[in-house]
Structure formats: structure tokens, C-alpha cells
PDB file of C-alpha atoms in Angstrom:
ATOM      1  CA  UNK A   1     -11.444  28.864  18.130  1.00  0.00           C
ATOM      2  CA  UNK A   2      -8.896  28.746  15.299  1.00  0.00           C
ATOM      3  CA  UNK A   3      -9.890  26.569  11.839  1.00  0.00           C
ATOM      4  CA  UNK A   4      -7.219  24.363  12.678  1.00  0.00           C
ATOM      5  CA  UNK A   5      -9.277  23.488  16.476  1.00  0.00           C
ATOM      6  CA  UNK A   6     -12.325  23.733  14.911  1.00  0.00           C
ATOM      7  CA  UNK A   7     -11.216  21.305  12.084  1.00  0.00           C
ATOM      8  CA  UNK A   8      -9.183  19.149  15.255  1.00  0.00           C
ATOM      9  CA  UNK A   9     -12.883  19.127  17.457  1.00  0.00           C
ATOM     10  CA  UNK A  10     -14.850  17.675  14.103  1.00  0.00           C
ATOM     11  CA  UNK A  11     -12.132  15.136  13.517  1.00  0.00           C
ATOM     12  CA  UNK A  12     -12.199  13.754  16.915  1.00  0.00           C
ATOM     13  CA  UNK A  13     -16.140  14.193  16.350  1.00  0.00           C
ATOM     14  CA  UNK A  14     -16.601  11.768  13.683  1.00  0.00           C
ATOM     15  CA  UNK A  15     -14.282   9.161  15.096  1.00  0.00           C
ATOM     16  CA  UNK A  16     -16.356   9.081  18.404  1.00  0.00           C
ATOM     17  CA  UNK A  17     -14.253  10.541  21.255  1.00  0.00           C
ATOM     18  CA  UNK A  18     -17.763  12.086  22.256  1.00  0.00           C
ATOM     19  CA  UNK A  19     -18.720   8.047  22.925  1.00  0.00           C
ATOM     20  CA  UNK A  20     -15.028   7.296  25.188  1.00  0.00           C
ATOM     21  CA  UNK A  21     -15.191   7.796  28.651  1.00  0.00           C
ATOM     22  CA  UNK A  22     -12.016   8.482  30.252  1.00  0.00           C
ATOM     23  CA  UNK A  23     -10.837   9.021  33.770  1.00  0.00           C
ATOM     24  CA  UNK A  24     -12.698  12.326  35.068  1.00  0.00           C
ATOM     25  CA  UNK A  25     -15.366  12.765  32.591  1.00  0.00           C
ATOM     26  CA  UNK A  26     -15.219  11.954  28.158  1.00  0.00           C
ATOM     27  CA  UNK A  27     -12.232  11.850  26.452  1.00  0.00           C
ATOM     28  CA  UNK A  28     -13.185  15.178  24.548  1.00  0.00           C
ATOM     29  CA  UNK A  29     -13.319  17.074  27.727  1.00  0.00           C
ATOM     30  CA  UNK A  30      -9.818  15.546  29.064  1.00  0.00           C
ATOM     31  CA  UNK A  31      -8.190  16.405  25.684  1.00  0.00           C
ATOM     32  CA  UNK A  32      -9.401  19.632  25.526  1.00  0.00           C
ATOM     33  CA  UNK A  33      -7.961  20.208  29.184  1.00  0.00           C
ATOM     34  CA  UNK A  34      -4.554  19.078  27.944  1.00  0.00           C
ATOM     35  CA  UNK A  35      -4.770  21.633  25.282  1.00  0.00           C
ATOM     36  CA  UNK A  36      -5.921  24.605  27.717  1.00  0.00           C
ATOM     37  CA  UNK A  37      -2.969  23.345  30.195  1.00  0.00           C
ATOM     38  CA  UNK A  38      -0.769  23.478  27.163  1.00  0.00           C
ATOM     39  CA  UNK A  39      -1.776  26.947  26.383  1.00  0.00           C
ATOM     40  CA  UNK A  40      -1.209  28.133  29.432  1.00  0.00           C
ATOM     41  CA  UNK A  41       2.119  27.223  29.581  1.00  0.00           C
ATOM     42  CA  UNK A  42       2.975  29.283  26.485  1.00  0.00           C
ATOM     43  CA  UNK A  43       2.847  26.446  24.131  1.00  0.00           C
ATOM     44  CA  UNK A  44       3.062  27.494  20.709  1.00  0.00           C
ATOM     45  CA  UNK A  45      -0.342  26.613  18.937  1.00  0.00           C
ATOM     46  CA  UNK A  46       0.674  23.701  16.652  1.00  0.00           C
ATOM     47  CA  UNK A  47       1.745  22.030  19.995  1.00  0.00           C
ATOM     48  CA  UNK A  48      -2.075  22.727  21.530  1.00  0.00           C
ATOM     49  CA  UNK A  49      -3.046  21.082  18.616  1.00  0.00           C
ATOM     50  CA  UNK A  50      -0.899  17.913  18.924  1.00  0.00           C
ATOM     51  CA  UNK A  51      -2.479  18.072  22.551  1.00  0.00           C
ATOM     52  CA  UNK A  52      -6.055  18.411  21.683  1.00  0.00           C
ATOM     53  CA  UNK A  53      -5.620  15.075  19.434  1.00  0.00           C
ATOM     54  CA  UNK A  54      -2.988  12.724  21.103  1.00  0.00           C
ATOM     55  CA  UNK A  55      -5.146  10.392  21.740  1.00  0.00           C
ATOM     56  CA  UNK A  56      -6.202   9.955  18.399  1.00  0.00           C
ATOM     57  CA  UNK A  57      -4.001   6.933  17.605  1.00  0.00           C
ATOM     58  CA  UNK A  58      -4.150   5.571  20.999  1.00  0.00           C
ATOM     59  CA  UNK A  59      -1.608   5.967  23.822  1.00  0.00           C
ATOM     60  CA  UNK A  60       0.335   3.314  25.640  1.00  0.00           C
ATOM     61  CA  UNK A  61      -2.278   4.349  28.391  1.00  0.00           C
ATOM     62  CA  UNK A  62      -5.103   3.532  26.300  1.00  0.00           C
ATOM     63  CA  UNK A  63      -4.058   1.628  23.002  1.00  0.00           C
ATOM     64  CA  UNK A  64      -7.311   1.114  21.527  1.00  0.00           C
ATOM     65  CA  UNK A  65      -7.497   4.506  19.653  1.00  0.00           C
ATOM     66  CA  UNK A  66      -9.955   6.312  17.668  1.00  0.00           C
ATOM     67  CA  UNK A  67      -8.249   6.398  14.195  1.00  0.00           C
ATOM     68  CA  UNK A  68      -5.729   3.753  13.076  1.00  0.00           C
ATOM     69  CA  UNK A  69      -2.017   5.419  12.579  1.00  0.00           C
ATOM     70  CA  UNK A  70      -2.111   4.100   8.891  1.00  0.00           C
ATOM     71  CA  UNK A  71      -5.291   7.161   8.438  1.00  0.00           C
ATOM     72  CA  UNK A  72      -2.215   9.651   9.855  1.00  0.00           C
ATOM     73  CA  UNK A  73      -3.022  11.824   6.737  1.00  0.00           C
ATOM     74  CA  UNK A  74      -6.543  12.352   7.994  1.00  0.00           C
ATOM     75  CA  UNK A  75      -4.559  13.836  11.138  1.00  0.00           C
ATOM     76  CA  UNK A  76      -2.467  16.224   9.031  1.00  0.00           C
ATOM     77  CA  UNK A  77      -5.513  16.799   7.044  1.00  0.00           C
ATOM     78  CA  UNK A  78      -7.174  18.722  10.032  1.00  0.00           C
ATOM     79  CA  UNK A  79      -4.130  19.850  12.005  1.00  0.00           C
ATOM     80  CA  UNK A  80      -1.281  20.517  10.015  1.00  0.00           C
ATOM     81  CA  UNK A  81       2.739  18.692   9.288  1.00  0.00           C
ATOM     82  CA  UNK A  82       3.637  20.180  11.931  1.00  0.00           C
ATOM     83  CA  UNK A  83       0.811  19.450  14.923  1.00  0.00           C
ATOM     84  CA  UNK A  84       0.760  15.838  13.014  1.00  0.00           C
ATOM     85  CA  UNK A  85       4.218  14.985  14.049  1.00  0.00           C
ATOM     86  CA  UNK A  86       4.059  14.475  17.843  1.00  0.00           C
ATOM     87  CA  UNK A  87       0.598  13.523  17.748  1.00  0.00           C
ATOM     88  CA  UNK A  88       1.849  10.044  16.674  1.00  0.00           C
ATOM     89  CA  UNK A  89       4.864  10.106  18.414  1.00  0.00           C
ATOM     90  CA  UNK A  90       3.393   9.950  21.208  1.00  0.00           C
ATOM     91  CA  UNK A  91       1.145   7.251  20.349  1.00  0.00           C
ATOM     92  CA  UNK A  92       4.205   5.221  19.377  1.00  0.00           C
ATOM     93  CA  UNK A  93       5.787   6.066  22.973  1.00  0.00           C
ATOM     94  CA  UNK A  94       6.580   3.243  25.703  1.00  0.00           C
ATOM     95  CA  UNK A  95       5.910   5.369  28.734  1.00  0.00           C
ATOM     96  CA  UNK A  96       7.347   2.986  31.241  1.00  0.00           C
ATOM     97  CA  UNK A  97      10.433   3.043  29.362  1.00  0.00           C
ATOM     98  CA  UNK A  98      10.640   6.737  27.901  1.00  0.00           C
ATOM     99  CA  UNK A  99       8.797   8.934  30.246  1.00  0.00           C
ATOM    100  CA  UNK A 100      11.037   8.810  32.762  1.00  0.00           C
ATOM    101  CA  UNK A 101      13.695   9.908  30.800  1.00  0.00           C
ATOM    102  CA  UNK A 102      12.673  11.247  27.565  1.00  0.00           C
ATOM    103  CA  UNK A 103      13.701  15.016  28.483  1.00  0.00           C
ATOM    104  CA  UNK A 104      16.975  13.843  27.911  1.00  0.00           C
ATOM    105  CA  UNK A 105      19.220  13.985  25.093  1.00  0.00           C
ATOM    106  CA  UNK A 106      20.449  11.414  23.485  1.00  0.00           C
ATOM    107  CA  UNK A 107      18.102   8.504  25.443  1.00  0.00           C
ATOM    108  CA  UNK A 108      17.054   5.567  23.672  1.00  0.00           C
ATOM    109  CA  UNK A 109      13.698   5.359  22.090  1.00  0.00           C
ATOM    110  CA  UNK A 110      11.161   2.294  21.585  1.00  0.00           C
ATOM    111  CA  UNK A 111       8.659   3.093  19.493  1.00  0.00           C
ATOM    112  CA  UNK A 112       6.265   0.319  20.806  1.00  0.00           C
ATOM    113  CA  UNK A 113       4.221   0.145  16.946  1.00  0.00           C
ATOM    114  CA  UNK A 114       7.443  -0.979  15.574  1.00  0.00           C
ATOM    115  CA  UNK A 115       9.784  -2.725  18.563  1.00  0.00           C
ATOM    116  CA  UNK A 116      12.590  -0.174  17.302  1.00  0.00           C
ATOM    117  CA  UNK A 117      14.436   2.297  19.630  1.00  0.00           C
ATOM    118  CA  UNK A 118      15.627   5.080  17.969  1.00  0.00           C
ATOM    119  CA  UNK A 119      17.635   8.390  19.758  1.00  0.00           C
ATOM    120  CA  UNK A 120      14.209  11.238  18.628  1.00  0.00           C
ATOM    121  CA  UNK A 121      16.402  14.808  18.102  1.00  0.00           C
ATOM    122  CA  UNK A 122      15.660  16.734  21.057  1.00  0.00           C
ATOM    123  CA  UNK A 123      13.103  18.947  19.471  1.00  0.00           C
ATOM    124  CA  UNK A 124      10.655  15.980  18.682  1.00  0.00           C
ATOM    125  CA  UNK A 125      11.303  15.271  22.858  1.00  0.00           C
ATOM    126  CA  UNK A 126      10.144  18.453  23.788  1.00  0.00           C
ATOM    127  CA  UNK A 127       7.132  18.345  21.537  1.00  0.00           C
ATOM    128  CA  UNK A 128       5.583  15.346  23.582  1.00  0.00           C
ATOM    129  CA  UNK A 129       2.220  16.744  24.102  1.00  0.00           C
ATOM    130  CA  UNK A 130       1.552  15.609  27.577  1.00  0.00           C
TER     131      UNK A 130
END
């Protein structure tokens, strides 16, 4: 395990994803699944880190979250600018009304923190982490 996972597994330690159950199992086991999956698919390793913690800020999917998105430097803190980045993009993403289409260029945006829709450059797209 890199620094950057270790420092990644302690964060999601202290804000309890060891006490959230989630679909299959804990929410520590499902992330680190979405990290391995990433991984396998060549992902470049700041992107398995933006997988590993997600779910840190809460997704659409589950909105409660383990760490506000105002405590985002806490994020960057452990992971990096660069993991950081689409870790709370996603959290800000509307899946019903970006997933279906967010592989493509130049589609809308609503960032569903803020109400706005915005048109993400297409390399923020493809960092999505799930």
C-alpha cells in the first residue's frame, strides 16, 4: 500500500466508514473494491485514490456522507490536488440527470450542492470514479 492509501484507509478510519453498512458488506470493503476494479482497468493511481474515497462527501446514492464537503482540505490532506478533485465531483453529481450522459462532451452539468449546471471539461468527465 502506497502513503497516499494508507493515509486514504486512516481518513476514512476516523470518520467511521468501518461503522456504514452498505449494500454487500461495509462501506470500507465496497470502496476498496471500487479502487481494485479501478486498478484493474489501468487507472492511473490518483484516480484509485478518488475511488477508494468517493464516498467521503456522500453520493447522490447515499447523501449522508462521512465528512462534510466544507472539510475538502482534510481530503486533499490525505490524497492529494489531484485525487481531491473528482472525489467531490462526484459527490456534487445528479446521477439521474448526468450518468446517463456524462461521457459526453459538452453535456450539461447540475451540481446538486449548488442547483448550478455547468459544461465539466472532458477530463474532469472521465475522472468520475465510479
Amino acid at each position: 500500500m502506497t502513503d497516499r492509501t494508507e493515509a486514504a484507509v486512516a481518513l476514512l478510519e476516523r470518520c467511521g466508514a468501518a461503522d456504514t453498512e452498505h449494500p454487500g458488506g461495509t462501506l470500507p470493503a465496497r470502496l476498496l473494491r471500487v479502487r481494485e476494479r479501478l486498478a484493474a482497468r489501468g487507472a492511473r493511481p490518483e484516480l484509485q485514490l478518488a475511488g477508494l474515497c468517493h464516498a467521503l462527501h456522500g453520493t447522490d446514492g447515499s447523501p449522508q456522507g462521512l465528512l462534510p464537503l466544507a472539510r475538502r482540505h482534510e481530503v486533499r490532506a490525505a490524497v492529494g490536488d489531484e485525487a481531491e478533485e473528482p472525489v467531490s465531483f462526484y459527490a456534487s453529481c445528479d446521477r439521474g440527470a448526468s450518468h446517463p450522459e456524462l461521457h459526453r462532451p459538452g453535456t450539461p452539468f447540475p451540481d446538486r450542492f449548488t442547483g448550478e449546471t455547468s459544461v465539466p471539461p472532458a477530463g474532469t468527465r472521465r475522472n468520475s470514479p465510479s
